[in-house]
Amino acid sequence: MLAAVNLNTATKEELMSLKGIGNSKAEAIIEYRKANKFKSTEELKNVKGIGDSIYKKLEKELTVSNTKNK
């Protein structure tokens, strides 16, 4: 299994590697985290264009942390 994608540190390319996340959604995630660091993966649903269905498909592939160590 691949390492989980950290919503607080992932590059645009890493975000786009997730199923259902294209260029515009990756940019929206990055803009959201600039204003509000993610405290939980569930906050991804607050990003424009990402709802429950996309979140449910991705939740096991996501993590949040404030460090770049992992």
PDB file of C-alpha atoms in Angstrom:
ATOM      1  CA  MET A   1       0.000   0.000   0.000  1.00  0.00           C
ATOM      2  CA  LEU A   2       1.251   3.467  -0.811  1.00  0.00           C
ATOM      3  CA  ALA A   3       1.797   6.019   1.916  1.00  0.00           C
ATOM      4  CA  ALA A   4      -1.197   8.164   2.752  1.00  0.00           C
ATOM      5  CA  VAL A   5      -1.302  11.625   1.198  1.00  0.00           C
ATOM      6  CA  ASN A   6      -0.893  14.356   3.807  1.00  0.00           C
ATOM      7  CA  LEU A   7      -3.396  17.113   3.047  1.00  0.00           C
ATOM      8  CA  ASN A   8      -1.221  19.708   4.803  1.00  0.00           C
ATOM      9  CA  THR A   9       2.020  19.006   2.930  1.00  0.00           C
ATOM     10  CA  ALA A  10       1.133  17.291  -0.364  1.00  0.00           C
ATOM     11  CA  THR A  11       2.244  18.819  -3.630  1.00  0.00           C
ATOM     12  CA  LYS A  12      -0.262  19.535  -6.369  1.00  0.00           C
ATOM     13  CA  GLU A  13       1.000  16.455  -8.223  1.00  0.00           C
ATOM     14  CA  GLU A  14       0.538  14.240  -5.149  1.00  0.00           C
ATOM     15  CA  LEU A  15      -3.017  15.506  -4.724  1.00  0.00           C
ATOM     16  CA  MET A  16      -3.742  14.904  -8.405  1.00  0.00           C
ATOM     17  CA  SER A  17      -2.618  11.286  -8.005  1.00  0.00           C
ATOM     18  CA  LEU A  18      -5.753  10.698  -5.917  1.00  0.00           C
ATOM     19  CA  LYS A  19      -8.774   9.294  -7.740  1.00  0.00           C
ATOM     20  CA  GLY A  20     -11.252  12.070  -8.525  1.00  0.00           C
ATOM     21  CA  ILE A  21      -8.802  14.924  -7.877  1.00  0.00           C
ATOM     22  CA  GLY A  22      -7.814  16.863 -10.960  1.00  0.00           C
ATOM     23  CA  ASN A  23      -6.033  20.150 -11.476  1.00  0.00           C
ATOM     24  CA  SER A  24      -8.810  22.460 -10.253  1.00  0.00           C
ATOM     25  CA  LYS A  25      -9.627  20.391  -7.149  1.00  0.00           C
ATOM     26  CA  ALA A  26      -5.925  20.091  -6.255  1.00  0.00           C
ATOM     27  CA  GLU A  27      -5.600  23.875  -6.518  1.00  0.00           C
ATOM     28  CA  ALA A  28      -8.723  24.326  -4.365  1.00  0.00           C
ATOM     29  CA  ILE A  29      -7.258  22.026  -1.682  1.00  0.00           C
ATOM     30  CA  ILE A  30      -4.010  24.022  -1.660  1.00  0.00           C
ATOM     31  CA  GLU A  31      -5.897  27.332  -1.427  1.00  0.00           C
ATOM     32  CA  TYR A  32      -8.026  25.984   1.435  1.00  0.00           C
ATOM     33  CA  ARG A  33      -5.000  24.830   3.421  1.00  0.00           C
ATOM     34  CA  LYS A  34      -3.264  28.201   2.956  1.00  0.00           C
ATOM     35  CA  ALA A  35      -6.142  29.785   4.865  1.00  0.00           C
ATOM     36  CA  ASN A  36      -6.987  26.873   7.190  1.00  0.00           C
ATOM     37  CA  LYS A  37      -4.564  24.055   7.926  1.00  0.00           C
ATOM     38  CA  PHE A  38      -6.412  20.741   7.885  1.00  0.00           C
ATOM     39  CA  LYS A  39      -7.029  19.430  11.410  1.00  0.00           C
ATOM     40  CA  SER A  40      -8.832  16.310  10.178  1.00  0.00           C
ATOM     41  CA  THR A  41      -9.219  14.564   6.846  1.00  0.00           C
ATOM     42  CA  GLU A  42     -12.971  15.158   7.048  1.00  0.00           C
ATOM     43  CA  GLU A  43     -12.344  18.881   6.524  1.00  0.00           C
ATOM     44  CA  LEU A  44     -11.617  18.003   2.893  1.00  0.00           C
ATOM     45  CA  LYS A  45     -15.406  18.147   2.413  1.00  0.00           C
ATOM     46  CA  ASN A  46     -15.199  21.911   3.081  1.00  0.00           C
ATOM     47  CA  VAL A  47     -13.192  22.399  -0.115  1.00  0.00           C
ATOM     48  CA  LYS A  48     -15.242  23.610  -3.084  1.00  0.00           C
ATOM     49  CA  GLY A  49     -16.006  20.753  -5.463  1.00  0.00           C
ATOM     50  CA  ILE A  50     -15.388  17.971  -2.962  1.00  0.00           C
ATOM     51  CA  GLY A  51     -18.366  16.380  -1.307  1.00  0.00           C
ATOM     52  CA  ASP A  52     -19.201  13.263   0.654  1.00  0.00           C
ATOM     53  CA  SER A  53     -18.879  10.887  -2.291  1.00  0.00           C
ATOM     54  CA  ILE A  54     -15.331  11.933  -3.209  1.00  0.00           C
ATOM     55  CA  TYR A  55     -14.295  12.061   0.450  1.00  0.00           C
ATOM     56  CA  LYS A  56     -15.600   8.542   1.124  1.00  0.00           C
ATOM     57  CA  LYS A  57     -13.577   7.196  -1.825  1.00  0.00           C
ATOM     58  CA  LEU A  58     -10.392   8.870  -0.581  1.00  0.00           C
ATOM     59  CA  GLU A  59     -10.580   8.866   3.221  1.00  0.00           C
ATOM     60  CA  LYS A  60      -8.381   5.771   3.670  1.00  0.00           C
ATOM     61  CA  GLU A  61      -5.698   7.333   1.445  1.00  0.00           C
ATOM     62  CA  LEU A  62      -5.504  10.603   3.402  1.00  0.00           C
ATOM     63  CA  THR A  63      -3.788  11.854   6.520  1.00  0.00           C
ATOM     64  CA  VAL A  64      -3.200  15.211   8.172  1.00  0.00           C
ATOM     65  CA  SER A  65      -0.110  16.337   9.997  1.00  0.00           C
ATOM     66  CA  ASN A  66       1.763  19.577  10.366  1.00  0.00           C
ATOM     67  CA  THR A  67       5.163  18.030   9.675  1.00  0.00           C
ATOM     68  CA  LYS A  68       6.811  16.907   6.461  1.00  0.00           C
ATOM     69  CA  ASN A  69       8.459  13.899   8.101  1.00  0.00           C
ATOM     70  CA  LYS A  70       6.121  11.300   6.673  1.00  0.00           C
TER      71      LYS A  70
END
